């Protein structure tokens, strides 16, 4: 009976609370959840009841009751808004999380906290604890940096696949880190213990729809290589082709997702709290890293990368794998097996006279990818280069590739040609084509800095080396220029390739050979057939503009002759600009109204004159209390809007 009575009275309570709910939504100007709004309205009515109980009963029947309407209703309304303000501050709405979603979020938070603790223990174990608290180790800066770089590299190795990949990415950013960190992080390897054979067999069965012995004519269960993301096996197709099977390690997807969530949150926190992090663009760096790593987990992307690189390099001096698409999935990649050994283990088998030619072929293969289609192998370290049985080199592992658009490719070519000519002005223009520059930059001072770099590395007929790029990145950092990730991937690939080719052919100068290749490309572009093709393409692009040009010139001439030529400038033509200005005007008006009513309330409350509305309270003071409630409501709305906007901006930055 009591339950039935309670259910019948629920609509009555809802009707009593609904006016406060509607009023709160209208005043605050934002959407509020129904449950939260009704809880706030109920709290407001409780406060109203408390206010009424504070007054003596005789006042309810007198004429003063009319003067109590605004304070009581305003107090209830003010309590409702305060409840919503506190609730919004403690638990922001608009996150799309219901009860179940919040439980799941709590579980993720617990897992993330456990991972935070593990990472902290790893950092402390390797001597990074003092740096986490903002303290530095005493001693010379050079020695301190070398020790910190070693500790950071070891901590990243122990942190797992995500942090190893992060360290490998940072090793390409010479514009962000000192050389000692670049050298140490470049040593990062992701060689790990082999995964359980039964787990690998389960992945193969799930992806290919059968046991390996059923799919392949032969399948060697002993892996030939293992990394943090995948393992590689030998196999033979039923058609007789020798292949390698790349299988993703079980559980790596969940591990990467959890660690990437941590990386994003740390980057967002640094961006909010540290100026140096904002200047380095840590949020963009983290997002770029996350996108690249997620892409690397999808082997279908690697299959497309192999096809794109093969299309960009039609030559035969360097062998590239081919993919068997019918057997490749998101977690399994089947490729033609290149018969050879890793270059690091087989370089002694190459005759000395042939080493420079092989190094030149590999360099031109990578440069052809960079300057051609813009899709290039981004990690050509010795483990990814094979010495084949026929004496050629082969390139493996296309999970990490870079992509350049036509604008960046043209700017990079102009940069190399400017270096070849030793022209500081052209070098400045080429550099500004490939970097993200701040709003203001002193181009003359940048040109002089680049001129000093040219004079340092191109004097006395000396051949420049990769130290030139180290100095170039130092100039980029000094002028707060930001290197886009695609360009950073190019320099990383060239730096990695330089180490690979130096081990194959000591004394091979990658910078000199790159300059020669760029000059050949420009020369090829100046041939009659190339010039004819370029001119034809440009003319076809300009043809629609040329067709419309005479009519437009004629219209302008007629308007000028008749005195009707005018220029229309529409201020705030963009709706977003109008919304911003309108919002600012509304907030200024609200602030003015709140300040004015508050000042009037203070003046009226301080006045002892006027007729007495109730014992001890004059009519002027009653008006003052009412105006004080209005001022508090206006001020609370402004605070709510400000905090809500700040919270939305913070969530969008994540």
XYZ file of C-alpha atoms in Angstrom:
654
model
C 0.000 0.000 0.000
C 2.759 2.383 0.917
C 4.589 1.496 -2.311
C 1.461 2.168 -4.350
C 0.930 5.492 -2.592
C 4.534 6.428 -3.287
C 4.142 5.612 -6.964
C 0.977 7.726 -7.171
C 2.651 10.733 -5.576
C 5.658 10.627 -7.943
C 3.829 12.598 -10.707
C 2.843 15.237 -8.132
C 6.473 15.650 -7.060
C 7.542 15.805 -10.695
C 5.037 18.603 -11.398
C 6.315 20.526 -8.366
C 9.957 20.153 -9.447
C 9.435 20.756 -13.171
C 9.267 24.605 -12.993
C 12.647 24.707 -11.248
C 14.105 22.285 -13.805
C 12.936 24.412 -16.752
C 14.054 27.649 -15.113
C 17.514 26.248 -14.294
C 18.049 25.121 -17.875
C 16.922 28.482 -19.251
C 19.040 30.572 -16.902
C 22.208 28.531 -17.276
C 21.805 28.368 -21.039
C 23.167 24.803 -21.305
C 21.616 21.359 -21.542
C 21.412 19.481 -18.240
C 20.578 15.818 -17.757
C 17.065 15.031 -16.503
C 18.172 13.088 -13.422
C 20.693 15.738 -12.423
C 18.162 18.534 -12.992
C 15.452 16.878 -10.846
C 17.936 16.178 -8.043
C 18.937 19.842 -8.087
C 15.305 20.966 -8.076
C 14.530 18.708 -5.115
C 17.463 20.213 -3.244
C 16.129 23.676 -4.080
C 12.686 22.893 -2.640
C 14.294 21.575 0.549
C 16.155 24.863 0.924
C 12.903 26.773 0.290
C 11.218 24.803 3.045
C 14.086 25.634 5.393
C 13.780 29.345 4.576
C 10.034 29.336 5.245
C 10.457 27.504 8.544
C 12.851 30.219 9.700
C 10.122 32.872 9.606
C 7.393 33.138 12.309
C 3.949 31.772 11.413
C 2.049 35.089 11.754
C 3.912 36.476 8.750
C 2.264 33.937 6.437
C -1.150 35.581 6.888
C -0.005 39.167 6.838
C 0.763 41.464 3.941
C 4.493 40.777 4.298
C 4.054 37.349 2.737
C 4.178 38.962 -0.723
C 7.628 40.275 0.079
C 8.781 36.778 0.970
C 7.931 35.317 -2.433
C 11.110 36.512 -4.186
C 13.535 35.624 -1.349
C 12.009 32.157 -0.864
C 11.670 31.352 -4.578
C 15.011 32.995 -5.307
C 16.660 31.046 -2.487
C 15.249 27.788 -3.861
C 16.381 28.724 -7.354
C 19.810 29.784 -6.109
C 20.193 26.503 -4.221
C 19.253 24.618 -7.391
C 21.917 26.419 -9.410
C 24.548 25.944 -6.707
C 23.788 22.202 -6.681
C 24.182 22.049 -10.458
C 27.373 24.115 -10.334
C 28.982 21.849 -7.745
C 27.790 18.701 -9.554
C 29.183 19.971 -12.848
C 32.493 20.862 -11.251
C 32.809 17.474 -9.517
C 31.414 15.282 -12.310
C 31.206 17.056 -15.697
C 28.245 16.134 -17.819
C 28.306 15.691 -21.559
C 30.842 12.869 -21.432
C 28.307 10.367 -22.726
C 28.754 8.023 -19.772
C 25.798 6.412 -18.062
C 25.921 4.196 -15.009
C 27.314 1.221 -16.911
C 29.728 3.476 -18.773
C 31.016 4.932 -15.519
C 31.549 1.450 -14.083
C 33.550 0.514 -17.155
C 35.424 3.793 -16.902
C 36.250 2.961 -13.288
C 37.620 -0.422 -14.341
C 39.772 1.235 -17.003
C 40.951 3.762 -14.442
C 41.991 0.979 -12.074
C 43.900 -0.772 -14.865
C 45.486 2.525 -15.879
C 46.492 3.238 -12.275
C 48.098 -0.194 -12.020
C 50.043 0.529 -15.207
C 51.051 3.958 -13.874
C 52.476 2.254 -10.797
C 54.380 -0.242 -12.917
C 55.859 2.517 -15.097
C 56.819 4.518 -12.021
C 58.611 1.503 -10.540
C 60.503 1.015 -13.795
C 61.499 4.699 -13.862
C 62.717 4.615 -10.242
C 64.573 1.355 -10.864
C 66.590 2.986 -13.649
C 67.364 6.164 -11.735
C 64.721 8.452 -13.237
C 62.893 9.095 -9.946
C 64.559 12.432 -9.226
C 63.652 13.695 -12.699
C 59.989 12.784 -12.153
C 59.981 15.173 -9.169
C 61.659 17.951 -11.151
C 65.110 17.602 -9.517
C 68.348 17.248 -11.428
C 71.333 15.121 -10.647
C 74.385 17.184 -9.673
C 77.410 17.216 -11.962
C 78.462 18.450 -15.369
C 75.627 18.839 -17.860
C 77.298 16.635 -20.484
C 77.887 13.740 -18.071
C 74.405 14.172 -16.574
C 72.751 14.079 -20.007
C 74.678 10.967 -21.046
C 73.640 9.122 -17.877
C 70.030 10.275 -18.220
C 69.913 9.149 -21.851
C 71.121 5.651 -20.933
C 68.633 5.389 -18.085
C 65.809 6.567 -20.322
C 66.680 4.027 -23.015
C 66.761 1.141 -20.518
C 63.473 2.229 -18.925
C 61.772 2.436 -22.321
C 63.040 -1.038 -23.231
C 61.580 -2.495 -20.042
C 58.330 -0.533 -20.471
C 57.241 -2.675 -23.406
C 56.272 -2.339 -27.046
C 54.587 1.073 -26.869
C 57.431 2.756 -25.043
C 60.064 1.124 -27.250
C 58.256 2.502 -30.288
C 57.975 5.901 -28.582
C 61.716 5.928 -27.973
C 62.342 5.003 -31.594
C 60.150 7.905 -32.668
C 61.966 10.332 -30.375
C 65.276 9.162 -31.805
C 64.209 10.760 -35.093
C 63.499 14.183 -33.591
C 66.903 15.857 -33.678
C 65.050 19.166 -33.589
C 63.709 18.359 -30.103
C 66.421 16.392 -28.276
C 70.186 16.843 -27.828
C 72.501 14.564 -29.869
C 73.387 12.392 -26.855
C 69.713 11.397 -26.486
C 69.368 10.754 -30.214
C 72.421 8.464 -30.207
C 71.238 6.503 -27.171
C 67.596 6.149 -28.243
C 68.721 4.990 -31.681
C 69.996 1.821 -29.967
C 66.504 0.776 -28.965
C 65.595 -2.670 -30.204
C 62.328 -4.538 -29.736
C 63.701 -8.086 -29.786
C 61.755 -10.138 -27.242
C 61.266 -13.750 -26.255
C 59.224 -16.001 -28.537
C 55.513 -16.251 -27.848
C 53.889 -19.563 -26.969
C 53.464 -21.778 -30.035
C 49.891 -22.747 -29.114
C 48.880 -19.073 -28.883
C 50.379 -18.366 -32.310
C 48.561 -21.402 -33.734
C 45.310 -20.033 -32.276
C 45.838 -16.668 -33.980
C 46.556 -18.366 -37.309
C 43.432 -20.512 -36.994
C 41.238 -17.519 -36.129
C 42.587 -15.405 -38.994
C 42.977 -18.026 -41.749
C 40.098 -20.306 -40.792
C 42.175 -23.454 -40.289
C 45.321 -24.984 -38.848
C 48.624 -23.921 -40.462
C 49.199 -27.477 -41.740
C 45.875 -27.288 -43.587
C 46.522 -23.881 -45.148
C 50.169 -24.332 -46.153
C 51.973 -27.219 -47.791
C 54.730 -26.778 -45.214
C 54.854 -24.659 -42.072
C 57.878 -24.474 -39.771
C 56.610 -23.863 -36.192
C 60.039 -22.553 -35.181
C 60.075 -18.737 -35.637
C 62.978 -17.193 -37.523
C 62.523 -13.741 -35.912
C 60.562 -12.200 -33.058
C 59.761 -8.598 -32.194
C 57.413 -6.937 -29.736
C 54.553 -6.810 -32.256
C 54.949 -9.939 -34.394
C 56.844 -13.154 -35.093
C 57.958 -14.480 -38.483
C 57.824 -18.108 -39.702
C 58.942 -20.021 -42.796
C 56.286 -21.730 -44.901
C 55.570 -23.060 -48.396
C 52.351 -22.617 -50.320
C 50.596 -25.514 -51.997
C 51.686 -24.036 -55.308
C 55.333 -24.483 -54.300
C 56.229 -20.843 -53.532
C 58.434 -20.175 -50.524
C 56.885 -17.583 -48.228
C 57.263 -16.054 -44.791
C 54.301 -15.705 -42.439
C 54.221 -12.714 -40.105
C 51.881 -13.290 -37.142
C 50.863 -10.671 -34.595
C 51.663 -11.571 -30.999
C 48.571 -12.405 -28.885
C 47.366 -9.630 -26.568
C 49.504 -6.879 -28.089
C 46.450 -4.880 -29.209
C 45.061 -4.467 -25.669
C 48.493 -3.612 -24.293
C 49.057 -0.923 -26.932
C 45.574 0.574 -26.430
C 46.156 0.926 -22.673
C 49.608 2.445 -23.044
C 48.505 4.846 -25.791
C 45.750 6.094 -23.478
C 48.446 6.845 -20.895
C 50.661 8.567 -23.478
C 47.786 10.797 -24.612
C 46.842 11.757 -21.048
C 50.425 12.563 -20.080
C 50.854 14.662 -23.230
C 47.626 16.577 -22.525
C 48.704 17.226 -18.911
C 52.123 18.479 -20.042
C 50.505 20.686 -22.673
C 48.334 22.347 -20.018
C 51.031 22.808 -17.381
C 54.353 23.331 -19.199
C 55.267 26.039 -21.697
C 58.082 23.953 -23.148
C 55.628 21.140 -23.887
C 53.271 23.489 -25.714
C 56.148 24.948 -27.728
C 57.245 21.441 -28.753
C 53.694 20.397 -29.641
C 53.642 17.301 -27.423
C 49.936 16.685 -28.074
C 50.442 16.552 -31.844
C 53.548 14.434 -31.345
C 51.605 11.973 -29.176
C 48.700 11.806 -31.617
C 51.031 11.229 -34.546
C 52.816 8.494 -32.648
C 49.515 6.851 -31.659
C 48.190 6.918 -35.228
C 51.420 5.419 -36.586
C 51.482 2.632 -33.988
C 47.808 1.742 -34.489
C 48.457 1.620 -38.223
C 51.438 -0.666 -37.684
C 49.190 -3.142 -35.844
C 47.060 -3.600 -38.967
C 48.993 -5.836 -41.363
C 46.602 -4.949 -44.180
C 48.111 -1.479 -44.058
C 51.586 -2.976 -44.367
C 50.434 -4.923 -47.421
C 49.251 -1.693 -49.044
C 52.545 -0.046 -48.090
C 54.510 -2.764 -49.879
C 52.448 -2.242 -53.036
C 52.884 1.549 -52.875
C 56.656 1.346 -52.364
C 57.007 -1.205 -55.161
C 55.085 1.119 -57.478
C 57.373 4.024 -56.525
C 60.502 1.974 -57.226
C 60.281 0.150 -60.571
C 63.995 -0.756 -60.514
C 65.443 -4.219 -59.998
C 68.708 -3.386 -58.184
C 66.955 -3.781 -54.801
C 64.465 -6.605 -54.298
C 61.152 -5.959 -52.549
C 58.705 -8.561 -51.204
C 55.308 -9.246 -52.735
C 52.170 -9.991 -50.735
C 49.769 -12.914 -51.089
C 46.560 -10.999 -50.431
C 44.303 -14.038 -50.316
C 46.132 -15.278 -47.200
C 46.757 -11.916 -45.506
C 44.515 -10.463 -42.815
C 44.672 -7.825 -40.092
C 46.942 -9.988 -37.909
C 48.611 -12.281 -40.454
C 50.771 -11.271 -43.420
C 52.026 -13.774 -46.002
C 54.856 -12.584 -48.296
C 57.260 -14.012 -50.843
C 60.406 -15.119 -49.083
C 63.581 -13.334 -50.114
C 66.444 -15.839 -50.110
C 69.217 -14.146 -48.188
C 70.811 -13.265 -44.892
C 70.663 -10.056 -42.797
C 73.216 -7.558 -43.997
C 74.792 -7.199 -40.550
C 75.732 -10.897 -40.555
C 76.634 -11.302 -44.241
C 78.380 -8.055 -45.215
C 81.807 -9.724 -45.128
C 80.705 -11.900 -48.062
C 80.400 -8.844 -50.333
C 83.524 -8.088 -52.397
C 85.074 -4.748 -51.490
C 84.790 -3.507 -55.071
C 81.012 -4.097 -55.079
C 80.150 -2.529 -51.731
C 79.948 1.088 -52.918
C 77.684 0.090 -55.827
C 75.362 -1.835 -53.522
C 75.241 1.098 -51.090
C 74.478 3.485 -53.947
C 71.684 1.238 -55.207
C 70.054 1.090 -51.785
C 70.317 4.870 -51.315
C 68.786 5.541 -54.728
C 66.009 3.071 -53.972
C 65.030 4.957 -50.807
C 65.482 8.400 -52.401
C 63.380 7.286 -55.349
C 60.593 6.399 -52.957
C 60.910 9.748 -51.146
C 61.084 11.933 -54.249
C 58.818 9.792 -56.420
C 55.480 8.759 -54.956
C 56.311 10.029 -51.455
C 55.720 6.604 -49.857
C 59.034 5.331 -48.471
C 60.512 2.777 -46.077
C 61.070 4.685 -42.820
C 63.270 2.181 -40.958
C 66.024 0.725 -43.217
C 68.268 -0.528 -40.393
C 70.648 -3.481 -41.053
C 68.121 -6.016 -39.739
C 65.651 -4.947 -42.448
C 68.200 -5.220 -45.277
C 69.083 -8.643 -46.697
C 72.028 -9.712 -48.800
C 70.402 -12.026 -51.329
C 71.922 -15.126 -52.886
C 72.113 -13.394 -56.289
C 74.250 -10.561 -54.851
C 71.495 -7.931 -54.654
C 70.088 -6.250 -51.572
C 66.531 -6.833 -50.368
C 64.331 -4.607 -48.185
C 62.022 -6.005 -45.491
C 59.434 -4.873 -42.894
C 57.169 -2.177 -44.301
C 55.148 -1.695 -41.135
C 56.834 1.692 -40.658
C 56.577 3.883 -43.751
C 56.539 7.624 -44.307
C 54.288 9.591 -46.613
C 55.026 12.954 -48.223
C 52.595 15.061 -50.231
C 53.717 16.815 -53.402
C 54.336 20.122 -51.598
C 56.687 18.573 -49.050
C 58.465 16.587 -51.762
C 59.065 19.758 -53.768
C 60.260 21.660 -50.705
C 62.629 18.844 -49.731
C 64.089 18.753 -53.232
C 64.555 22.534 -53.176
C 66.280 22.227 -49.801
C 68.761 19.647 -51.108
C 69.471 21.699 -54.235
C 70.035 24.826 -52.132
C 72.519 22.876 -50.032
C 74.231 21.732 -53.209
C 74.585 25.335 -54.434
C 75.460 26.697 -50.989
C 72.773 29.394 -51.367
C 71.557 30.635 -47.920
C 68.530 32.504 -49.333
C 67.337 29.480 -51.313
C 68.080 27.276 -48.308
C 65.873 29.503 -46.155
C 63.024 29.366 -48.692
C 63.314 25.584 -49.041
C 63.369 25.139 -45.271
C 60.283 27.298 -44.754
C 58.461 25.155 -47.319
C 58.818 21.995 -45.231
C 58.493 23.254 -41.618
C 55.608 24.670 -39.617
C 56.687 28.204 -38.819
C 55.391 30.452 -36.014
C 53.320 33.548 -36.744
C 56.365 35.792 -36.604
C 59.868 34.840 -37.747
C 62.958 36.917 -38.454
C 63.766 35.690 -41.949
C 66.917 37.798 -42.299
C 68.373 36.382 -39.079
C 67.373 32.858 -40.179
C 69.145 33.412 -43.510
C 72.329 34.520 -41.730
C 72.219 31.444 -39.466
C 71.844 29.190 -42.483
C 74.671 31.063 -44.201
C 76.922 30.243 -41.261
C 75.902 26.591 -41.558
C 76.764 26.562 -45.280
C 80.115 28.235 -44.620
C 80.929 25.678 -41.919
C 80.178 22.544 -43.936
C 80.937 23.538 -47.543
C 84.266 25.376 -47.219
C 87.649 24.248 -48.563
C 86.094 21.640 -50.842
C 85.162 19.346 -47.972
C 82.337 16.882 -48.360
C 79.487 17.513 -45.907
C 78.236 14.682 -43.728
C 75.274 14.044 -41.423
C 76.697 16.471 -38.846
C 75.361 19.137 -41.176
C 71.818 17.941 -40.480
C 72.510 18.023 -36.739
C 73.462 21.701 -37.060
C 70.428 22.281 -39.272
C 68.111 20.856 -36.594
C 69.815 23.071 -34.022
C 68.947 26.121 -36.163
C 65.367 24.845 -36.478
C 65.083 24.537 -32.690
C 66.617 27.988 -32.082
C 64.012 29.649 -34.319
C 61.144 27.574 -32.826
C 60.333 25.970 -36.158
C 58.405 22.716 -35.989
C 59.383 19.845 -38.269
C 56.272 17.994 -39.512
C 56.268 14.266 -38.721
C 56.592 13.241 -42.417
C 59.772 15.305 -42.812
C 61.101 13.986 -39.489
C 60.496 10.462 -40.832
C 62.602 11.301 -43.915
C 65.541 12.439 -41.790
C 65.136 9.408 -39.557
C 65.190 7.102 -42.583
C 68.290 8.821 -43.986
C 70.071 8.727 -40.626
C 69.245 5.023 -40.198
C 70.258 4.308 -43.779
C 73.558 6.144 -43.271
C 74.461 3.778 -40.438
C 73.452 0.764 -42.545
C 75.446 1.844 -45.590
C 78.450 2.937 -43.513
C 78.638 -0.602 -42.114
C 78.443 -2.007 -45.651
C 80.799 0.473 -47.357
C 82.934 2.486 -44.910
C 83.529 5.998 -46.218
C 80.315 6.085 -48.272
C 79.021 9.682 -48.048
C 75.235 9.688 -48.107
C 74.985 13.499 -48.313
C 77.183 13.766 -51.411
C 75.311 10.940 -53.128
C 71.953 12.510 -52.244
C 73.041 15.825 -53.753
C 74.100 14.033 -56.930
C 70.754 12.207 -57.092
C 68.790 15.439 -56.631
C 70.828 17.139 -59.356
C 70.079 14.218 -61.709
C 66.372 14.519 -60.969
C 66.411 18.226 -61.734
C 68.375 17.559 -64.915
C 65.848 14.934 -65.943
C 63.107 17.479 -65.367
C 64.837 19.912 -67.762
C 64.849 17.525 -70.716
C 62.690 18.633 -73.676
C 60.136 15.858 -73.226
C 59.863 16.574 -69.486
C 59.527 20.313 -70.037
C 56.874 19.708 -72.691
C 54.892 17.470 -70.351
C 55.203 19.917 -67.440
C 54.155 22.877 -69.605
C 51.161 20.940 -70.943
C 49.973 20.006 -67.445
C 50.345 23.577 -66.174
C 48.511 24.986 -69.196
C 45.627 22.558 -68.738
C 45.347 23.629 -65.100
C 45.329 27.330 -66.057
C 42.974 26.990 -69.009
C 39.692 27.527 -67.058
C 41.156 30.641 -65.433
C 42.359 32.025 -68.779
C 38.905 31.513 -70.292
C 37.228 33.586 -67.586
C 39.893 36.281 -67.427
C 38.803 38.453 -70.448
C 35.198 38.701 -69.240
C 36.304 39.688 -65.734
C 38.714 42.318 -67.046
C 35.927 43.733 -69.238
C 33.533 43.966 -66.263
C 36.116 45.746 -64.126
C 36.889 48.154 -66.958
C 33.197 49.016 -67.497
C 32.605 49.550 -63.784
C 35.686 51.779 -63.543
C 34.601 53.828 -66.590
C 31.110 54.381 -65.191
C 32.291 55.127 -61.660
C 30.607 52.071 -60.181
C 33.731 50.210 -59.057
C 33.499 49.412 -55.373
C 34.962 46.990 -52.862
C 32.696 45.253 -50.361
C 34.141 44.202 -47.030
C 31.773 42.216 -44.805
C 32.734 42.279 -41.182
C 31.856 39.155 -39.211
C 30.672 37.346 -42.320
C 31.580 34.064 -40.678
C 28.803 32.808 -38.398
C 31.372 31.584 -35.873
C 32.734 35.120 -35.502
C 29.225 36.447 -34.913
C 28.566 33.765 -32.310
C 31.753 34.663 -30.442
C 30.966 38.390 -30.420
C 27.335 37.778 -29.435
C 28.415 35.537 -26.573
C 30.904 38.122 -25.333
C 28.274 40.906 -25.470
C 25.777 38.762 -23.555
C 28.331 37.936 -20.876
C 29.337 41.585 -20.532
C 25.686 42.620 -20.180
C 25.084 39.900 -17.588
C 28.145 40.994 -15.654
C 26.923 44.600 -15.755
C 23.417 43.615 -14.590
C 24.842 41.448 -11.803
C 27.183 44.199 -10.624
C 24.444 46.859 -10.802
C 21.884 44.798 -8.873
C 24.501 43.812 -6.316
C 25.497 47.447 -5.776
C 21.841 48.490 -5.443
C 21.262 45.646 -2.963
C 24.179 46.804 -0.807
C 22.878 50.401 -0.796
C 19.331 49.346 0.089
C 20.442 46.933 2.822
C 22.546 49.665 4.370
C 19.570 52.012 4.507
C 17.568 52.134 7.765
C 14.805 54.372 6.323
C 11.503 53.393 4.800
C 8.332 51.795 6.121
C 8.641 48.620 8.136
C 7.478 45.548 6.147
C 8.007 43.074 9.005
C 9.546 43.277 12.457
C 13.130 44.513 12.090
C 13.031 44.633 8.281
C 12.174 47.748 6.293
C 10.694 47.788 2.816
C 13.997 49.064 1.373
C 15.887 46.194 2.978
C 13.383 43.693 1.611
C 13.989 45.085 -1.880
C 17.713 44.796 -1.147
C 17.402 41.097 -0.271
C 15.490 40.479 -3.503
C 18.097 42.317 -5.594
C 20.866 40.394 -3.797
C 19.269 37.118 -4.873
C 19.040 38.372 -8.476
C 22.708 39.425 -8.413
C 23.739 36.027 -7.042
C 21.761 34.232 -9.767
C 23.375 36.287 -12.528
C 26.851 35.771 -11.096
C 26.310 32.040 -10.726
C 25.205 31.750 -14.357
C 28.384 33.488 -15.481
C 30.534 31.177 -13.355
C 28.692 28.137 -14.671
C 29.238 29.181 -18.302
C 32.938 29.869 -17.711
C 33.597 26.552 -15.964
C 31.538 24.613 -18.506
C 33.457 26.177 -21.414
C 36.798 25.470 -19.719
C 35.828 21.852 -19.111
C 34.727 21.354 -22.718
C 37.989 22.851 -23.993
C 39.960 20.561 -21.671
C 38.080 17.460 -22.839
C 38.474 18.387 -26.501
C 42.249 18.749 -26.018
C 42.423 15.144 -24.887
